[in-house]
Amino acid sequence: MQDIQQLKETIKALFDSQRLAVLATQGDVRPYGSLVAFAATEDMKNLLFATTRATRKYANLLKNRGVALVMDTRTNQTADFADAAAVTALGDVEEIADHEEQELANIYLDKHPYLREFIASPTTALLRVNVKTYIMVSRFQNVQELHVGE
Amino acid sequence: MSLILPFEQIIEKDRPRVGGKAYALSVMAKTGAKVPSGVCIIADAYRRYVRSTGIAEQIRLELSRKRFVDMRWEEVWDAALRIRNKFLTTPLPRRLYGDLSRPLLQRFGDVAVVVRSSAPDEDSARASFAGLHESYVNIRGTEAMIDHVRLVWASLWSDAALLYRRELGLDVSRSSMAVVVQELVRSERSGVAFSRDPNDDTRAVIEAVHGLNQGLVDGTVEPDRWLLERRSGRIISHIPAVRENRVVADEGGVGAGPLPDELRNRPPLDETEILRVYSLLLNAEEFFGSSQDMEWTMKCSELFLLQSRPLTTAANEEKDDKRPWYLSLKRSFDNLRILRRKIEEDILPSMIAAADEMAARDLTGLTEQELRSEIIGRVDVYNSWVAVYWKDLIPFAHGIRLFGIAYNDAIRPKDPYEFMNLLAGTGMEGVQRNRMLNEMAALVRSALYTSDKLRERLADDRRFQDLLLGFMARFGDLSCGTKQCSQGPDVITDLVIELASAPEVEERSAPKDVTALEKSFLARFEGHERSHAEELLDLARTSYKTRDDDNIYLGRVKGQAIMAIDEYMRRFSKDGSISEPELKKAIEGISAPDTVPPKGPGKNMQEEGFRSKARQITGQPAGPGIARGKARVIADASDLHRFRAGEVLVCDAVDPSITFIVPLAAGIVERRGGMLIHGAIIAREYGIACVTGIPDATSLIHTGDTVTVDGYLGIVTIG
């Protein structure tokens, strides 16, 4: 197990190395999974992603703000079972308020500059996950939690 | 491309595919040295096998279970056994089988062969370590040859190789193994030779035994030894051996037997033959351009070269490198047989006698000075037994492993630890001790005493008191060895009361199919081999039982030292401490009987705004079963009496002072790792789920946490 400093660094390194995450939202009947481009704030308290408002995930979020985001270092090789790490973030989503929009949009666009037009569209929502817990899995079966705001 | 290259076709560019051993033999044959006829199965065959069967990934998973630096050597051995079993139970894909079997059949037919490792890099100057990989002698028939090729492949990941993984550059995605198959030379004399004595540059060394080389290599047969002047080959000295045994090829491989009388007084080599070996050695050195470590053999006065490789010296071994010691624990059957006699006839009875003798001495009448000397004497006695424990008792545990490998080779079970079923239920001391505790608990249950004033009632119950006295006479005060001797029999009564509050936990009765397992194991052997298998099983059972009993006996000796210290504290220590320097030194010098991984500095799991928590930790699966319950972390002996039935025991190591609470535990989590450690053996005996080898267990898990112990996969889940 890693101490808290190492754990935070490992998770941050994973944020830096990955562009996409799997977002899980809760639909009326069953969960729904989708791939989103994500970015993290420096303090690790928030994860950011964007979606157009016509999507199924957005509709789900209007009903239930609870989400899970999965980010991982897999390379689609069998070696992943031993070598890959995955982080699941659990938290609640909220749409970003006007006064913070520019600052958070900059963080998001620093990582994904090619999404500038997408973000600028009035039909797109930039969303923030207020992370409660990170769960990191490494070496196939070792699991460590990082609770935020405690 | 052919996967098999005859020695005569090997050229320099083949070296990475054929490995150092095969390459050296092929070039030496070309220089005119006599080399037993053979072929090399190139490393590509290994790669095709591990990739197409998925074994490569299974090895990767096995080795990434936890950080290598956190693994004790016992865990390394366990990992190697599991990997070996994957090779043993995974047949070659059909095409690969055809590509190997046809040429092997063509070349060797029914001729007996030797199957040996030839790992690329194995014999380079960088990583020349003898005995890391396996060789098999006297193998006959294509099927058996291919079986043993698989075992040689598996030995790329042997425990020894894993210990030297850094030096070898072991890497699942890159490492591979070539295999040499050679006709067996049924030689009369064999040996090794070093072109440079590691202790003296000006000398060369030749060692020789009657029979095959295996006896010399595994230490069963003592060799004659000659020191030669390197420049001239002049014999400087001859150190004759006590020649008693030799190893010869027999029906099932090789076996040691007594040396015929007429050979006992005859050195294996005469002076002319020594010079011939010396001259072959020099040729090899000249050809390869470096000092050589050579194996040779002689049949009808014909000298054969078996292998030649660069000589490595011990000079670059680190002083605190414990690996050579770990490797020395690997004992041959004959060696263990001798050790068993010593342990059964001398060591254990003497250890018991030492404890009894101390127990018979009355401490209450001693003066302060007398008690001081008594304590120092008792600590000395205990420490000397700890030394014996390390020297003879720990190595004897290898009997379990030796049997495990023989069982797996014969049966090829899915579970590489199936063999443990044949060893359990041997009536070990720890289990008998718990049986007596259970008997007392049953009496408390049946007496239907109310919890009110239970202790007092039991003090008046004659049947209970008789049992208690009987128990103490046999096992001494339970709490001795835990520094709580002064609490006397009350500690035991309290424990019995706790035991009685829970339903009785029975030790696992031998699984019904043990007799069937034993039969099917023994049925694989015939004649002389059969009696060898029976003897090996018997040895392993003794080894298994001793693994526990020795700890109990040693605990009793320690208990006597602690009892004297308690007596001193009670009568002569004013403030609960000991200030007399000599006495203090003696007490501080009480040795630990076994190793527990040192605790690192506690991990910081909290900082402003964040808190970290372990959720799931992987260790070693050491006792099959699954359990869920509240954790009880035992940091020291004073926590023991708080243990409640149904809790999960979390501790450094289940040592004799803890064994008695095992029947109360729903599951066990240990910091010390391994399948054959004391705690794992006791857990198996009671069928309790057990995971070992979690170095941070006692700091990451807290008393009261709900934990799930998965003893099948070696996983502990917290919360």
Coordinates of N, CA and C in Angstrom, one line a residue, chain B residues 298-396:
Chain B
M298 N 33.5 -40.0 -16.4 CA 34.4 -41.0 -17.0 C 33.8 -42.4 -17.1
K299 N 33.8 -42.9 -18.3 CA 33.3 -44.3 -18.4 C 34.3 -45.1 -19.2
C300 N 34.7 -46.2 -18.6 CA 35.7 -47.1 -19.2 C 36.9 -46.3 -19.6
S301 N 37.4 -45.5 -18.7 CA 38.6 -44.6 -18.9 C 38.4 -43.6 -20.0
E302 N 37.2 -43.4 -20.5 CA 37.0 -42.4 -21.5 C 36.5 -41.2 -20.8
L303 N 37.1 -40.0 -21.0 CA 36.7 -38.8 -20.3 C 35.7 -37.9 -21.1
F304 N 34.6 -37.7 -20.6 CA 33.6 -36.8 -21.2 C 33.4 -35.5 -20.6
L305 N 33.2 -34.5 -21.4 CA 32.9 -33.1 -20.9 C 31.4 -33.0 -20.8
L306 N 30.9 -32.6 -19.6 CA 29.4 -32.5 -19.5 C 29.0 -31.0 -19.6
Q307 N 29.9 -30.1 -19.0 CA 29.6 -28.7 -19.2 C 30.8 -27.9 -18.8
S308 N 30.9 -26.7 -19.4 CA 32.0 -25.8 -19.0 C 31.4 -24.4 -19.1
R309 N 31.7 -23.7 -18.1 CA 31.2 -22.3 -18.1 C 32.1 -21.4 -17.3
P310 N 32.0 -20.1 -17.5 CA 32.9 -19.2 -16.8 C 32.8 -19.3 -15.3
L311 N 33.9 -19.3 -14.6 CA 33.9 -19.4 -13.2 C 33.5 -18.1 -12.6
T312 N 32.6 -18.2 -11.6 CA 32.3 -16.9 -10.9 C 32.8 -17.1 -9.5
T313 N 33.3 -16.0 -8.9 CA 33.8 -16.1 -7.6 C 32.8 -15.5 -6.6
A314 N 33.0 -15.8 -5.4 CA 32.1 -15.3 -4.4 C 32.4 -13.8 -4.0
A315 N 33.5 -13.3 -4.6 CA 34.0 -12.0 -4.2 C 32.9 -10.9 -4.3
N316 N 32.1 -11.0 -5.3 CA 31.1 -9.9 -5.5 C 29.8 -10.2 -4.7
E317 N 29.8 -11.2 -3.9 CA 28.6 -11.4 -3.1 C 28.6 -10.5 -1.9
E318 N 27.4 -9.9 -1.7 CA 27.3 -9.0 -0.6 C 27.4 -9.8 0.7
K319 N 28.0 -9.1 1.7 CA 28.2 -9.8 3.0 C 26.9 -10.2 3.6
D320 N 25.9 -9.4 3.5 CA 24.6 -9.7 4.2 C 23.6 -10.4 3.2
D321 N 24.2 -10.9 2.1 CA 23.4 -11.6 1.1 C 22.9 -12.9 1.7
K322 N 21.7 -13.0 2.0 CA 21.2 -14.3 2.7 C 20.8 -15.3 1.7
R323 N 20.9 -15.0 0.4 CA 20.4 -16.0 -0.6 C 21.1 -17.3 -0.6
P324 N 22.4 -17.3 -0.4 CA 23.1 -18.6 -0.4 C 22.6 -19.5 0.8
W325 N 22.2 -18.8 1.9 CA 21.7 -19.6 3.0 C 20.3 -20.2 2.6
Y326 N 19.5 -19.4 2.0 CA 18.2 -19.9 1.6 C 18.3 -21.1 0.7
L327 N 19.3 -21.0 -0.2 CA 19.5 -22.1 -1.2 C 20.0 -23.3 -0.5
S328 N 20.8 -23.1 0.6 CA 21.3 -24.2 1.3 C 20.2 -25.0 2.1
L329 N 19.0 -24.4 2.2 CA 17.9 -25.1 2.8 C 17.4 -26.3 2.0
K330 N 17.7 -26.2 0.7 CA 17.3 -27.3 -0.2 C 18.1 -28.5 0.1
R331 N 17.5 -29.5 0.7 CA 18.2 -30.7 1.1 C 17.8 -31.9 0.2
S332 N 18.7 -32.8 0.1 CA 18.3 -34.0 -0.7 C 17.6 -35.0 0.3
F333 N 16.9 -36.0 -0.3 CA 16.2 -36.9 0.5 C 17.1 -37.6 1.6
D334 N 18.3 -38.0 1.1 CA 19.3 -38.7 2.0 C 19.7 -37.8 3.1
N335 N 19.9 -36.6 2.8 CA 20.4 -35.6 3.8 C 19.3 -35.4 4.8
L336 N 18.0 -35.3 4.4 CA 16.9 -35.1 5.3 C 16.7 -36.4 6.2
R337 N 17.0 -37.5 5.6 CA 16.8 -38.8 6.3 C 17.7 -38.8 7.5
I338 N 19.0 -38.4 7.3 CA 19.9 -38.3 8.4 C 19.5 -37.3 9.4
L339 N 19.0 -36.1 8.9 CA 18.6 -35.0 9.8 C 17.4 -35.5 10.7
R340 N 16.5 -36.3 10.1 CA 15.3 -36.7 10.8 C 15.8 -37.5 12.0
R341 N 16.7 -38.4 11.8 CA 17.2 -39.3 12.9 C 17.7 -38.4 14.0
K342 N 18.5 -37.4 13.6 CA 19.1 -36.5 14.6 C 18.0 -35.8 15.4
I343 N 17.0 -35.3 14.7 CA 16.0 -34.5 15.3 C 15.1 -35.4 16.3
E344 N 14.7 -36.5 15.8 CA 13.9 -37.4 16.6 C 14.6 -38.0 17.8
E345 N 15.8 -38.4 17.5 CA 16.5 -39.1 18.6 C 17.3 -38.2 19.6
D346 N 17.6 -37.0 19.1 CA 18.5 -36.2 19.9 C 17.9 -34.8 20.2
I347 N 17.6 -34.1 19.1 CA 17.3 -32.7 19.4 C 16.0 -32.5 20.2
L348 N 14.9 -33.1 19.7 CA 13.6 -32.8 20.4 C 13.6 -33.4 21.8
P349 N 14.1 -34.6 22.0 CA 14.1 -35.1 23.4 C 15.0 -34.2 24.3
S350 N 16.1 -33.7 23.8 CA 17.0 -32.9 24.6 C 16.3 -31.6 24.9
M351 N 15.6 -31.0 23.9 CA 14.9 -29.8 24.1 C 13.8 -29.9 25.2
I352 N 13.1 -31.0 25.1 CA 12.0 -31.3 26.1 C 12.7 -31.4 27.5
A353 N 13.8 -32.2 27.5 CA 14.5 -32.4 28.8 C 15.0 -31.1 29.4
A354 N 15.5 -30.2 28.5 CA 16.0 -28.9 29.0 C 14.9 -28.1 29.7
A355 N 13.7 -28.1 29.1 CA 12.5 -27.4 29.7 C 12.1 -28.1 31.0
D356 N 12.0 -29.4 30.9 CA 11.6 -30.1 32.2 C 12.5 -29.9 33.3
E357 N 13.8 -29.9 33.0 CA 14.8 -29.7 34.1 C 14.7 -28.3 34.7
M358 N 14.4 -27.3 33.9 CA 14.3 -26.0 34.4 C 13.0 -25.9 35.2
A359 N 11.9 -26.6 34.7 CA 10.6 -26.5 35.4 C 10.7 -27.1 36.8
A360 N 11.6 -28.1 36.9 CA 11.7 -28.8 38.2 C 12.4 -28.0 39.3
R361 N 13.1 -27.0 38.8 CA 13.8 -26.2 39.8 C 12.9 -25.2 40.5
D362 N 13.0 -25.1 41.9 CA 12.1 -24.2 42.6 C 12.7 -22.8 42.6
L363 N 12.0 -21.8 42.1 CA 12.6 -20.5 42.0 C 12.3 -19.7 43.3
T364 N 11.3 -20.1 44.0 CA 10.8 -19.2 45.1 C 11.8 -19.1 46.2
G365 N 12.7 -20.1 46.4 CA 13.7 -20.1 47.5 C 15.0 -19.4 47.1
L366 N 15.1 -19.0 45.8 CA 16.4 -18.4 45.4 C 16.6 -17.0 45.9
T367 N 17.9 -16.7 46.2 CA 18.2 -15.3 46.6 C 18.3 -14.5 45.3
E368 N 18.4 -13.2 45.5 CA 18.4 -12.3 44.3 C 19.6 -12.7 43.4
Q369 N 20.7 -12.9 44.0 CA 21.9 -13.3 43.2 C 21.7 -14.6 42.5
E370 N 21.2 -15.5 43.2 CA 20.9 -16.9 42.6 C 19.9 -16.8 41.4
L371 N 18.9 -16.0 41.6 CA 17.8 -15.9 40.6 C 18.4 -15.2 39.4
R372 N 19.3 -14.2 39.6 CA 19.9 -13.5 38.5 C 20.7 -14.5 37.6
S373 N 21.5 -15.3 38.3 CA 22.3 -16.3 37.6 C 21.4 -17.3 36.9
E374 N 20.3 -17.7 37.5 CA 19.4 -18.6 36.9 C 18.8 -18.0 35.6
I375 N 18.4 -16.7 35.7 CA 17.8 -16.1 34.5 C 18.9 -16.1 33.4
I376 N 20.1 -15.7 33.7 CA 21.1 -15.6 32.6 C 21.4 -17.0 32.0
G377 N 21.4 -18.0 32.9 CA 21.6 -19.4 32.5 C 20.4 -19.8 31.6
R378 N 19.2 -19.5 32.0 CA 18.0 -19.9 31.2 C 18.0 -19.3 29.8
V379 N 18.3 -18.0 29.8 CA 18.3 -17.3 28.5 C 19.4 -17.9 27.6
D380 N 20.6 -18.2 28.2 CA 21.6 -18.9 27.4 C 21.1 -20.2 26.8
V381 N 20.4 -21.0 27.7 CA 19.9 -22.3 27.2 C 18.9 -22.0 26.0
Y382 N 18.0 -21.1 26.2 CA 17.1 -20.8 25.2 C 17.7 -20.4 23.9
N383 N 18.7 -19.4 24.0 CA 19.3 -19.0 22.8 C 20.1 -20.1 22.1
S384 N 20.7 -21.0 22.9 CA 21.4 -22.1 22.2 C 20.4 -23.0 21.4
W385 N 19.2 -23.1 21.9 CA 18.2 -23.9 21.2 C 17.7 -23.2 20.0
V386 N 17.6 -21.9 20.1 CA 17.2 -21.1 18.9 C 18.3 -21.3 17.8
A387 N 19.5 -21.4 18.2 CA 20.6 -21.6 17.2 C 20.4 -23.0 16.5
V388 N 20.0 -24.0 17.3 CA 19.8 -25.3 16.8 C 18.5 -25.3 15.8
Y389 N 17.6 -24.5 16.2 CA 16.3 -24.4 15.4 C 16.7 -23.9 14.0
W390 N 17.6 -22.9 14.0 CA 18.0 -22.3 12.6 C 18.8 -23.3 11.9
K391 N 19.7 -24.0 12.6 CA 20.7 -24.9 11.9 C 20.0 -26.2 11.4
D392 N 19.2 -26.8 12.2 CA 18.7 -28.1 11.9 C 17.2 -28.2 11.6
L393 N 16.4 -27.4 12.4 CA 14.9 -27.6 12.4 C 14.3 -26.9 11.2
I394 N 14.8 -25.7 10.9 CA 14.2 -25.0 9.7 C 14.6 -25.8 8.4
P395 N 15.8 -26.2 8.2 CA 16.1 -27.0 7.0 C 15.3 -28.3 6.9
F396 N 14.9 -28.8 8.1 CA 14.2 -30.1 8.0 C 12.8 -29.9 7.4

